[in-house]
PDB file of C-alpha atoms in Angstrom:
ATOM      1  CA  UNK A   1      86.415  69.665  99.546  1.00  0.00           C
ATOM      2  CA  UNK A   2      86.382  73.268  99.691  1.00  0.00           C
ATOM      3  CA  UNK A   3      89.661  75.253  99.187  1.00  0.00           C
ATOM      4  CA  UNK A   4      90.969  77.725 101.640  1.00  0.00           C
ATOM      5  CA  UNK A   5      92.801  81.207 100.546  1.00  0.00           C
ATOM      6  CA  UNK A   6      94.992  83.526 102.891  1.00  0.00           C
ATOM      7  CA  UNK A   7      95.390  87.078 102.008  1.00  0.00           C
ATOM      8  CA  UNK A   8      98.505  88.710 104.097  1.00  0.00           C
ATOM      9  CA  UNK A   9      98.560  92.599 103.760  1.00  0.00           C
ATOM     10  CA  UNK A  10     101.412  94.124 105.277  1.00  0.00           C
ATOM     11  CA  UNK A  11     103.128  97.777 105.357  1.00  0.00           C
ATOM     12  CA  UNK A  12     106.439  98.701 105.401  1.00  0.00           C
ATOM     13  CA  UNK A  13     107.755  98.071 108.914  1.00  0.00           C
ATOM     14  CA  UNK A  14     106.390  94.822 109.895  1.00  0.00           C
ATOM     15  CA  UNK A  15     109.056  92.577 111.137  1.00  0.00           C
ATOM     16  CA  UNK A  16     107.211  88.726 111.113  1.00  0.00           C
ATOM     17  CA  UNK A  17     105.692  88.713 107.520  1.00  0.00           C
ATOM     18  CA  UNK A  18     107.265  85.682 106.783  1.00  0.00           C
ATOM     19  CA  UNK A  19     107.208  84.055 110.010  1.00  0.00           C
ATOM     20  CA  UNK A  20     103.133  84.767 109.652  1.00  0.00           C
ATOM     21  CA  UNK A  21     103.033  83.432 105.899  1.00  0.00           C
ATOM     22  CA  UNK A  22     105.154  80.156 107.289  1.00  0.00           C
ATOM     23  CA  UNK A  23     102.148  80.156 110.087  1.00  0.00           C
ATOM     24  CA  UNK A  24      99.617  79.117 107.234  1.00  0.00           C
ATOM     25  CA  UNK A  25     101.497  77.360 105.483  1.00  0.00           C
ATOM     26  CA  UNK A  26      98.537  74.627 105.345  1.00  0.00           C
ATOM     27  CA  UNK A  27      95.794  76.752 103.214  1.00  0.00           C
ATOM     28  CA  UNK A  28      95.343  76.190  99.413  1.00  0.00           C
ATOM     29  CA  UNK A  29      96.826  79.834  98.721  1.00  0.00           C
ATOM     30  CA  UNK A  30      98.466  82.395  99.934  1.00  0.00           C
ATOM     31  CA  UNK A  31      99.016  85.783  98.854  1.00  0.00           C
ATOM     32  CA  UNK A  32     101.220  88.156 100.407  1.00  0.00           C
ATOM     33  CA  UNK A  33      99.216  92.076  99.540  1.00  0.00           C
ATOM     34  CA  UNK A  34     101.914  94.668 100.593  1.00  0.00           C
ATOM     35  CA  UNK A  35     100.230  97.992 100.890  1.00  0.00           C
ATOM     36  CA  UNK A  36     100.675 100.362  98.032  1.00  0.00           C
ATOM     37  CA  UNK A  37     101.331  98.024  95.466  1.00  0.00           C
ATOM     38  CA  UNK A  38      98.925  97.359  92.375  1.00  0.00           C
ATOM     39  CA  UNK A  39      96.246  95.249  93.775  1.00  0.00           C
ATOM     40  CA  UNK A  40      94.878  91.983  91.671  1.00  0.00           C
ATOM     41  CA  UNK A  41      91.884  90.757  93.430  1.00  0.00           C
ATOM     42  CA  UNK A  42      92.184  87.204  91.161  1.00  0.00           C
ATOM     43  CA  UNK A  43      95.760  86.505  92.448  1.00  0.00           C
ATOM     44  CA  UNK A  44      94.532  84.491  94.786  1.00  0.00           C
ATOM     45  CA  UNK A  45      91.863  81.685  93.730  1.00  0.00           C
ATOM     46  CA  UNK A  46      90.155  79.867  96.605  1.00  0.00           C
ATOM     47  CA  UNK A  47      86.614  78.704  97.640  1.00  0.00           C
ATOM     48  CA  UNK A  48      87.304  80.963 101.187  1.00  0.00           C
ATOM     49  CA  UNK A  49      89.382  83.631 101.799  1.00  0.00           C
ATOM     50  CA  UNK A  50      90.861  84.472 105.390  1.00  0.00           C
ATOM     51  CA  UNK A  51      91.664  88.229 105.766  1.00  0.00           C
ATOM     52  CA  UNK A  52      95.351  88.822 107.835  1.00  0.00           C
ATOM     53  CA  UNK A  53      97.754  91.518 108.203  1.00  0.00           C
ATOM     54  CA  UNK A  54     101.372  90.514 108.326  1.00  0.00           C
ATOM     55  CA  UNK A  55     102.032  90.761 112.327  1.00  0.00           C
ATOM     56  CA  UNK A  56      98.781  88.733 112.920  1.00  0.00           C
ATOM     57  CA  UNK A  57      98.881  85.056 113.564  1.00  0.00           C
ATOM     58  CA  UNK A  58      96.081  82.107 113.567  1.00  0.00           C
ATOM     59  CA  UNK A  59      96.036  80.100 117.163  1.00  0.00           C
ATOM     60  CA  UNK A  60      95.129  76.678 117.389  1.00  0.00           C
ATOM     61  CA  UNK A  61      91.434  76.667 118.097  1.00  0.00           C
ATOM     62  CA  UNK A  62      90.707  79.020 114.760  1.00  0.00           C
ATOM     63  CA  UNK A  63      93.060  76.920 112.631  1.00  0.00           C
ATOM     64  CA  UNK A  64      91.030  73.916 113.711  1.00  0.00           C
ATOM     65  CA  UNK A  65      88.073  75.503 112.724  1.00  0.00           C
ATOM     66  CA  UNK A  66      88.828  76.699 109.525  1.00  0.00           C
ATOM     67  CA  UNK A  67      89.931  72.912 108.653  1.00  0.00           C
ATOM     68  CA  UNK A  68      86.557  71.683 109.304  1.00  0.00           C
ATOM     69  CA  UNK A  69      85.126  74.319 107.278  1.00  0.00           C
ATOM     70  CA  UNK A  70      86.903  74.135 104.064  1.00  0.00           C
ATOM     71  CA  UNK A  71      86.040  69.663 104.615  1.00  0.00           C
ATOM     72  CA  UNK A  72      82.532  70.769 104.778  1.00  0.00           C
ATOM     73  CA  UNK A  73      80.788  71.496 101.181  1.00  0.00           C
ATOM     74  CA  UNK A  74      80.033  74.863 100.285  1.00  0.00           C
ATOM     75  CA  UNK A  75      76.436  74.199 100.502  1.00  0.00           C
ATOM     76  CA  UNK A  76      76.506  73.904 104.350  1.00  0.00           C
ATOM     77  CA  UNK A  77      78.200  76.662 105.250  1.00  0.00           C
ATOM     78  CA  UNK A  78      77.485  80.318 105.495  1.00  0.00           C
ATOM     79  CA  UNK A  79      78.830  83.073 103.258  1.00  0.00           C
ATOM     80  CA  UNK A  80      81.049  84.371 105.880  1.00  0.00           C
ATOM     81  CA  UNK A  81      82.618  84.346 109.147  1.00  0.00           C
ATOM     82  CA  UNK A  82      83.324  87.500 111.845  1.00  0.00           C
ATOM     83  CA  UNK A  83      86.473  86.269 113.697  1.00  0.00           C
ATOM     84  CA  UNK A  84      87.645  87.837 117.384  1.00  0.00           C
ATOM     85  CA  UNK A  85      90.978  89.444 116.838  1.00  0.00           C
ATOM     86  CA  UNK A  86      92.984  89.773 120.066  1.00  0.00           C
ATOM     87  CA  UNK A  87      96.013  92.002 121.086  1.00  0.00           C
ATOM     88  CA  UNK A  88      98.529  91.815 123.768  1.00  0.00           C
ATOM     89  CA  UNK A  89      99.455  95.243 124.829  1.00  0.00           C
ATOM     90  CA  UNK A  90     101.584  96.499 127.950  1.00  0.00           C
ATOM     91  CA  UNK A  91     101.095  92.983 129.735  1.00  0.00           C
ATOM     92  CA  UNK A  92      97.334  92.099 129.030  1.00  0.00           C
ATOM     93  CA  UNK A  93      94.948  90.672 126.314  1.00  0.00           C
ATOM     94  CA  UNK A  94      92.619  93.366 124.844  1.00  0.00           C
ATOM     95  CA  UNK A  95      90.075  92.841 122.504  1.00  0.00           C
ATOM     96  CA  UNK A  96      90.095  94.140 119.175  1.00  0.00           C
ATOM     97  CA  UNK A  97      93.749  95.341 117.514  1.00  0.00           C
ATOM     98  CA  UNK A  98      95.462  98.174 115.732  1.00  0.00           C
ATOM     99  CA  UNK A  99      94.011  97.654 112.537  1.00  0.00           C
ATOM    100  CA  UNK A 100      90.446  97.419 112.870  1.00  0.00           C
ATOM    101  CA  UNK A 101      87.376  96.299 115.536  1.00  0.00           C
ATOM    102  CA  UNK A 102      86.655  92.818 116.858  1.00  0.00           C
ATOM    103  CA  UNK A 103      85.155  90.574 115.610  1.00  0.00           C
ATOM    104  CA  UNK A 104      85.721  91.238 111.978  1.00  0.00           C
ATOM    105  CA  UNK A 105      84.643  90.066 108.852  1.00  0.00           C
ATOM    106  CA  UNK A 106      87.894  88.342 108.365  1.00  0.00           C
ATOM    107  CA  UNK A 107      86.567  85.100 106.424  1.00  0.00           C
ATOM    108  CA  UNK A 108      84.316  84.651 103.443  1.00  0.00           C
ATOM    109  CA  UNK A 109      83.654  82.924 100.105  1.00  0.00           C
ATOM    110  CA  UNK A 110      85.815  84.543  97.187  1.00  0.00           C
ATOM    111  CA  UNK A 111      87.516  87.895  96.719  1.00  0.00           C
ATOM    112  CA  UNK A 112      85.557  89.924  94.546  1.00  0.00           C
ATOM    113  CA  UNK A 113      87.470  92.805  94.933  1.00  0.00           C
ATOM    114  CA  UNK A 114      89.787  94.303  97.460  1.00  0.00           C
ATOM    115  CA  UNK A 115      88.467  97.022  99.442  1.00  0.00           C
ATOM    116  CA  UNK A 116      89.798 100.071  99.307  1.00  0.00           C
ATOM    117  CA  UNK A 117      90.944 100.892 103.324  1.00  0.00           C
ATOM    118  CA  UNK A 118      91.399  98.431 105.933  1.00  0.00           C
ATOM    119  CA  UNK A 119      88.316 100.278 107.999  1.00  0.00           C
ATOM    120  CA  UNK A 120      85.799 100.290 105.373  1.00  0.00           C
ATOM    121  CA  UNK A 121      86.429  97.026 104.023  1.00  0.00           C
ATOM    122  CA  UNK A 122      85.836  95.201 106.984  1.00  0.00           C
ATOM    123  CA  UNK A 123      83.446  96.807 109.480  1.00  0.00           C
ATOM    124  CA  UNK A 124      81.512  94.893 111.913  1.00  0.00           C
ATOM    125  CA  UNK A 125      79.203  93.312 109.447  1.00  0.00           C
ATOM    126  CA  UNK A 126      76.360  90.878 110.273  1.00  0.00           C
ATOM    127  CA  UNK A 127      77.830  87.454 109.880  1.00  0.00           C
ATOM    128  CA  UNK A 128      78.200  83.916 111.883  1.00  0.00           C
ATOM    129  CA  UNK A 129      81.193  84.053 114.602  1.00  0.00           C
ATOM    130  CA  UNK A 130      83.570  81.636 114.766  1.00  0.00           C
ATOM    131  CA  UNK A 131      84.991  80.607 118.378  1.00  0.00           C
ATOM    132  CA  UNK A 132      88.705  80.605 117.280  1.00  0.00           C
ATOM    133  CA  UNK A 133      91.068  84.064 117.426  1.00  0.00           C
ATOM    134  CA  UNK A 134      93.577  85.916 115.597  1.00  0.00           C
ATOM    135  CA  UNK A 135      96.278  87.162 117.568  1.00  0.00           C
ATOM    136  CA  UNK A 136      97.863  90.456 116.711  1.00  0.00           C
ATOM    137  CA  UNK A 137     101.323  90.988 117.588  1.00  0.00           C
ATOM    138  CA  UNK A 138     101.597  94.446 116.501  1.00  0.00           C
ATOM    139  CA  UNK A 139     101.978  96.358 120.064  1.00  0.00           C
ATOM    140  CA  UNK A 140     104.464  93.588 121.097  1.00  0.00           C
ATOM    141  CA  UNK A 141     107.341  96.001 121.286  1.00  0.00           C
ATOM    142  CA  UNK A 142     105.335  98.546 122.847  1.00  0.00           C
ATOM    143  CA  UNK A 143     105.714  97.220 126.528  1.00  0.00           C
ATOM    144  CA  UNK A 144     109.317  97.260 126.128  1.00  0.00           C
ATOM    145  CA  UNK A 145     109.476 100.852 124.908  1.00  0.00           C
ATOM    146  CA  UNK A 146     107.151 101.891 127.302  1.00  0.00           C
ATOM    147  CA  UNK A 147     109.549  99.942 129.856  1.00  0.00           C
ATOM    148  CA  UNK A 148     112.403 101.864 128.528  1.00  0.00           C
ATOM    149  CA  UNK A 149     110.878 105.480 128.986  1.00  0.00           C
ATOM    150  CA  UNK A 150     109.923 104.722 132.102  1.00  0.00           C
ATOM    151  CA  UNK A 151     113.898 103.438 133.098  1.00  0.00           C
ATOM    152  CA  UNK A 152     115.306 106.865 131.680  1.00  0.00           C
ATOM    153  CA  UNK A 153     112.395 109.003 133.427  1.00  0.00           C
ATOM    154  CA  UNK A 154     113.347 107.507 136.445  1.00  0.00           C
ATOM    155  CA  UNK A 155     116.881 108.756 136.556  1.00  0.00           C
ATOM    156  CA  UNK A 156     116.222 112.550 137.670  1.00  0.00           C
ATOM    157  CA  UNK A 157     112.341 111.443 139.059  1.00  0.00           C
ATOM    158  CA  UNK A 158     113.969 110.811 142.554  1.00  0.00           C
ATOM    159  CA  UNK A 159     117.449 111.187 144.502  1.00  0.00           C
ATOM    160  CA  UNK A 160     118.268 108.266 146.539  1.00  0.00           C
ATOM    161  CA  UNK A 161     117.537 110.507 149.873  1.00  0.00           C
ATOM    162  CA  UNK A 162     113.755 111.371 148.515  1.00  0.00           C
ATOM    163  CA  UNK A 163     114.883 114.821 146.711  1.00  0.00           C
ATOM    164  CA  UNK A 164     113.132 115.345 142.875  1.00  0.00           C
ATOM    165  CA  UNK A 165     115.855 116.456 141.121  1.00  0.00           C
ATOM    166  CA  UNK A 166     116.180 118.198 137.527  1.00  0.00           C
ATOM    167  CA  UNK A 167     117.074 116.740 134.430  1.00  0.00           C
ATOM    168  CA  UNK A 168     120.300 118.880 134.638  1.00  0.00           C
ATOM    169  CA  UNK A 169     121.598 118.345 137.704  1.00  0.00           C
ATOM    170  CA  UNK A 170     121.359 114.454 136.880  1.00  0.00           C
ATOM    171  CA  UNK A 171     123.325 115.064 133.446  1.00  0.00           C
ATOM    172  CA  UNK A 172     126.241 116.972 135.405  1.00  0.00           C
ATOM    173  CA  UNK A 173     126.164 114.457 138.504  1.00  0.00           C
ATOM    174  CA  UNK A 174     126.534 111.499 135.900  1.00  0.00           C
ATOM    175  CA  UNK A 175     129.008 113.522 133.614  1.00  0.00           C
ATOM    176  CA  UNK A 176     131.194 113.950 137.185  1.00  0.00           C
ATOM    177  CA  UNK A 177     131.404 110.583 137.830  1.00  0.00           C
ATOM    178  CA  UNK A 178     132.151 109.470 134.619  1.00  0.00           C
ATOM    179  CA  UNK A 179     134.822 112.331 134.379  1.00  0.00           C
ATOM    180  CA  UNK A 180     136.390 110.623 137.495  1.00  0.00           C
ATOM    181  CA  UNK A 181     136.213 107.539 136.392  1.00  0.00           C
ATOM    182  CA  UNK A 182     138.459 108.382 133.372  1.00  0.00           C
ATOM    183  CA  UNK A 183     140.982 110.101 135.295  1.00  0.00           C
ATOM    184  CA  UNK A 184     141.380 107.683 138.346  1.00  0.00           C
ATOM    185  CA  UNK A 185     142.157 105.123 135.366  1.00  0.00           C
ATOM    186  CA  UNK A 186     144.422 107.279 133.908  1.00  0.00           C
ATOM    187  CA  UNK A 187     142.578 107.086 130.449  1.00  0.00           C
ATOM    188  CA  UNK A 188     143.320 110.524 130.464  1.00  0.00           C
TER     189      UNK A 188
END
């Protein structure tokens, strides 16, 4: 039986590192690579090795895959895999993620050596697909910032009669009432 490797990269920032490591739990190794530290390509010893930043995760289908690959022998299988990465950003699927094209070269026999930038390390590269997908939850907060912008640029976008007002004229409207507010509670 062949052994299975997972090397996490992360950068500072990322918020599920853990909760991803916990995620794949079931491979023969896993090495967490945070970004900027010194970099020891032999850390991690496995037959495969299955390429993940921290706020990515492994659904079902590709985790089922990868199970009957590292039962198969060596022999019968192909150097490497590309894998279809898959990110959900402001409310719908999208191939492809933040940190590099899809699919990937995300799976393949051994670390010889880490490369040197996410992009160049793992173009496109000619290799046998898997039907399994990574998620990336990296623009996961961005619908609810983007939700957020859109809540404040609504307060001067439109009076409740149809008038645009300014920016200003909603600061001192809201500054008026609030000013009232304190005084008819005798706060001041």
């Amino acid at each position: 039986m062949a052994t299975l490797g997972v090397a996490v990269f992360s950068v500072p920032g990322m918020k599920h590192v853990e909760r991803r490591v916990q995620s794949v739990q079931w491979a023969n190794d896993i090495v967490v690579q945070r970004i900027g530290e010194a970099v020891d390509p032999h850390r991690l010893r496995a037959d495969w090795v299955l390429h993940l930043w921290g706020e990515e995760f492994i659904e079902g289908e590709l985790q089922k895959e990868l199970l009957a690959l590292r039962a198969r022998p060596l022999a019968e299988s192909r150097p490497a895999y590309n894998i279809a990465v898959r990110s959900y950003v402001l409310g719908r699927w999208v191939d492809g993620s933040v940190w590099g094209p899809s699919p990937s070269r995300r799976l393949a026999r051994q670390i010889r050596r880490w490369p040197p930038t996410w992009c160049s390390g793992w173009k496109v590269e000619r290799a046998a697909p898997l039907s399994g997908t990574i998620r990336d939850d990296s623009t996961a907060e961005l619908a609810f910032c983007v939700s957020q912008m859109n809540r404040i640029g609504s307060l001067w976008a439109e009076a409740p009669n149809g008038d645009v007002t300014s920016l200003g004229r909603t600061a001192v409207f809201s500054l008026g009432l609030f000013l009232r507010l304190v005084f008819r509670t005798g706060l001041l």
